[in-house]
Amino acid sequence: MNGARIHITGIVQGVGFRPFVYNLAMRMGLRGWVRNTSAGVDIQVEADDSTLEAFACSLRESAPPLALIASLEVDPCPPNGFSTFEIIHSEPIPGAFQPISPDVSICDDCLRELFDPKDRRYRYPFINCTNCGPRFTIIQDIPYDRPQTTMAPFEMCDQCRSEYEDPRNRRFHAQPVACAECGPHVWLELGDMEIGVRRLGDRNDSPQLLTPNSQLLTPISHPANRDAILESRKLLVSGYIVAIKGLGGFHLACDATNPEAVAELRRRKLRADKPFALMMPGVETIARHCYLNDDERALLESPQRPIVLLQRRPESNIAAAVAPGQNTLGVMLPYTPLHYLLFSLDTDSHGFPRIENKKIRVHPCSSASHLSALVMTSGNLSEEPIATDNEEAHQRLSDLADAFLMHDREIHVRCDDSVIRVRSYELGVKNRVAQPLPPNSQPAIYPLRRSRGYAPYPIVLPRHTPPILAAGPELKNTFCLTKDRYAFISHHIGDLENYETLRAFEEGIEHYERLFRIEPEIIACDLHPDYLATRYAIDRAQNTNLPIYQIQHHHAHIAACMAEHGLTGDEPVIGVSFDGAGYGDDGAIWGGEFLLADYRGYHRFAHLAYTPLPGGDKAIKEPWRMALSWLHTAGIAWDDELPPGKYAKLQVGMWASEHPLTPNPQPLAPDSLLASLHLQLTTGLNAPPTSSIGRLFDAVSALTGVRQTVNYEAQAAIELEALADPDEMGGYQISIDNSPFINPAPIFHAIISDLRTGVNISAISARFHNGLARMVTEVALVMRREFGIHVVAFSGGVWQNMTLLYKSLTLLEKEGFEVLIHEKTPTNDGGLSLGQAMIAARQPV
Ligand SMILES: [Zn+2]
Ligand SMILES: [Zn+2]
Ligand SMILES: [Zn+2]
C-alpha cells in the first residue's frame, strides 16, 4: 500500500470535479480525501501502485465536461491509514485565484428531466445541475458559492438541499440548483397585464398568480410558469415582438418566417440590413433551412451553443429581411430550459413534447401554430449594450417590444451570444460531403465573436506573463488580463462609441480584476490616441504610475494569432494583417500589411499603396467615395456611366429634394459634390492616407454597383463576397514590384474593362478575390526568400471573408508554407487585446 498526493490546476472548481473524484475513488475502492485549494484541487489517496496509476489516468481522461485540467502532478507520500474517502471542506485563501467556468447550455440529463412528467422539475424553466446552467453571468465574487451569486436570495427547499449536499447526486454543490418550490420563476408582462408569478426572491410569500388563467389549461408543473411561456409563444406565433430575458441578457424575439414581424423589428431597432441571429428548435429544422455538415452540427450541439454561420438553402422560408444580401444565416439551438419550453409547449394527446432532440421522442408537428424559427437578436437599440436588468429592460426596450417575458434571477455580467464559423470544407462545393469527426474531437472553429459559453475561459499562454491589462480596440472591444500562464479575454463588450458601452467596459475590467485577483503591473493599449479604450488606459497608467505601452494595431493582430498557437516568439513570422482600419506608426490608416513580426517588434515589409480616405468616416459609410478615391489614385478618369459616378449625380438630386424648405434652394451645380471630393483627393484635406484592404473591398463593391453606401460594418465587402462565382478561376493582376508598395491600380483597369465588355459581377468578384489571394502568396514567397521564414499568420477583420481565406490558404499551403489562422479568438478586433498583452509582456522595462 502506497500513498500519493495529487495536485490539479485549471478549471476544476464549480464544475463538479470533487464529486467526480469522490465517485471515482469510491468505485475504485480508494481511501483518502479531496479538497479545493487556492489554485485547484488536492487529492490524497492510498492504494497499490497500479491502482494509483489507473486512478491518475482516469482523473485526466474522464474529467467532467466543463473541467479544464492545466496540470496534474502526483507526489508519493507515506500512507496514512484512512478508513474512508471524504470531501474535505476548505477555507478560501485571500488573494488566491481560480479560473471560472463560462455559462453552459442545459445538459442532456436535465433536458430529459425537463420533459419527464414524473420528474419534480417537469417543465421548470430554471432546471440545472453541476454539468450545466449559468455560471459566469451569475457570479459576483469567488469562491464560487451560492451567497456570492445572484441565486443568493433563493433559499433552497429541503429536497434541493439534500441533492446539493449528496456527493453522489448530479446536483452536489451545483450553486444555481433550484426547483419550482424554491427557485426563480418567469412571468409575462403585456401592457398592464401580468401573467405568471413575480416573486423577486421574496421567499416568505407563496407564489402569487397575478392573472390566473390556468383554468383554461391542463395544469402541469407550475401553472404560472406554463401560462407565461404559453402566452409568450402565442404572441410570437401571432407576429408580435417579445423581449425574453435569457442567460446573459435580453433577446428581442419574433417569428423569423413572418416577413412583417421581421420588418417591424428592423424598424423599431433602427437596424436597416445587419443580419439577425436565429434560434431553431433542433438540428433537423436547421438542416431544412441551411446546408449542414457534421462539424457544424457538432458545434451547434456543443455545450457552448454558439450562433453558427451556415450557408442558407435557397428554398428556406426564413424571411429575406433576416439577412439581406447574404448567403449565410446565423443560427443557434436553444440553450436554456426556458428556450426549450418556448419551442415545445404544444403537447400531443399523450403529453409528449413536440421537440426535436436526439434524446427525446420527436413528434412532427403540422399545426399552423408551430414555431420553427425565432429571430433572437440582442435586446438593445442599435449599438447600445444588451439590456440585462428588468428595470433597465423596461426603460430601454419598451418601445421595441410588445411584451416582456421576465424572470427574477438576476444577471450579474452581461454576455452576448458567441458567433462562430466552422472551417472544415472547401468553399464552392455546393453539396458538401459530410466528413465524419474522429471521436471526442472538437470541430475546428473560427470565432467571429467570443462571448457566452467561451468567456471567461482562459487562453493558456506559451510563457509565464506578468499581470497585464490590455484595454483592446475601439470596435468589438474585448479587454484582456493576464496572470501566470493565463490570458483572460473578456466577453464581447461592443463598440466603445457611447456612454453605456464605456460604462460596461469599465465595470467589466473592475469585475475581472476582482474575480481573478489580478492587479495589473503593466498597461497596454492601441496606438490610436482617440480610442476611448486608449484614453482609459492612459488615465489609468497616469493615476497608478504604471508603465504603459501603446501598440500598433496590426502588430497586435499578428501577436494575438501567434499567442493562441502557443508561439513563444523566438522566431518571427510573416504576418499578413488585412483589416478595415488601424492607426499606423506614420499616422496613416493601415490595413493591408505584411509584417515581419514577433512579440518584441515588427518590420513593415510591404503594404497596400496609400490612397486618400476622403472625409474619413464618411468614406467608410459611403463606399462610392472610396471607389472614386482609388480611380483617382490609379489615374483613371471618373465616368458618369460607372455606378459610383452615377450614384454621386443622383445624390445631388436627392439632396435638393430632401431640403424642400430651404428658401430659394440654390440649384447645386451637378458637379459640386464631385468637385469637393476631388478637392479632398488632390489636397489631402480631411483625407488621411490609407492602406486598408477593407477599403479596397469597398471600392470594388461600389465600382461594380454592389453597394454605394453601407449601414453596418463591412456590408459592401460581405455582399461582394456573397456574389463570387466559385467556378471562376481567373484573377486580376496586382503589382508587387514597387516595394514596399503593393499597387492595386491594375485591378481597376481590368474591372472597368470587364464591366464594359459585359462580364457578370459574380465573375468580377471572384477574379478580385483570386487576384488578392495570388498577391498574398507572391509577397509571402518574396519574404521567405529574403528572411528564410515559412510560417505565415493571418489576422485582421478582412480574414472573416471565407472566400479570400480559403483561396489564400490553398495557394500558400501548395507552396509549402505553414499558415496560422485564428481558432480561439476572433480574427477581427475582438481578439486584439490578447496581442496587445503579449507584446507589452515582451517590451524592455
Ligand atoms: Zn444539467
Ligand atoms: Zn427546491
Ligand atoms: Zn483590426
mmCIF file with all atom_site columns, C-alpha atoms and ligand atoms in Angstrom, residues 553-554 557 579-582 796-797 827-829 832, ligand 3:
data_model
loop_
_atom_site.group_PDB
_atom_site.id
_atom_site.type_symbol
_atom_site.label_atom_id
_atom_site.label_alt_id
_atom_site.label_comp_id
_atom_site.label_asym_id
_atom_site.label_entity_id
_atom_site.label_seq_id
_atom_site.pdbx_PDB_ins_code
_atom_site.Cartn_x
_atom_site.Cartn_y
_atom_site.Cartn_z
_atom_site.occupancy
_atom_site.B_iso_or_equiv
_atom_site.pdbx_formal_charge
_atom_site.auth_seq_id
_atom_site.auth_comp_id
_atom_site.auth_asym_id
_atom_site.auth_atom_id
_atom_site.pdbx_PDB_model_num
ATOM   1  C  CA . HIS A 1 553 ? -2.977  47.741 -34.197 1.00 0.00 ? 553 HIS A CA 1
ATOM   2  C  CA . HIS A 1 554 ? -1.808  45.255 -36.840 1.00 0.00 ? 554 HIS A CA 1
ATOM   3  C  CA . HIS A 1 557 ? -3.437  41.347 -34.519 1.00 0.00 ? 557 HIS A CA 1
ATOM   4  C  CA . ASP A 1 579 ? -8.165  44.843 -41.910 1.00 0.00 ? 579 ASP A CA 1
ATOM   5  C  CA . GLY A 1 580 ? -10.609 47.718 -42.042 1.00 0.00 ? 580 GLY A CA 1
ATOM   6  C  CA . ALA A 1 581 ? -8.577  50.282 -40.157 1.00 0.00 ? 581 ALA A CA 1
ATOM   7  C  CA . GLY A 1 582 ? -5.811  50.681 -37.616 1.00 0.00 ? 582 GLY A CA 1
ATOM   8  C  CA . GLY A 1 796 ? -7.450  41.195 -39.087 1.00 0.00 ? 796 GLY A CA 1
ATOM   9  C  CA . GLY A 1 797 ? -11.124 41.657 -39.882 1.00 0.00 ? 797 GLY A CA 1
ATOM   10 C  CA . THR A 1 827 ? -9.593  37.312 -36.330 1.00 0.00 ? 827 THR A CA 1
ATOM   11 C  CA . ASN A 1 828 ? -11.352 40.672 -36.089 1.00 0.00 ? 828 ASN A CA 1
ATOM   12 C  CA . ASP A 1 829 ? -10.723 43.274 -33.380 1.00 0.00 ? 829 ASP A CA 1
ATOM   13 C  CA . LEU A 1 832 ? -6.820  42.275 -30.431 1.00 0.00 ? 832 LEU A CA 1
HETATM 14 ZN ZN . ZN  B 2 .   ? -8.257  45.474 -36.614 1.00 0.00 ? 3   ZN  B ZN 1
#
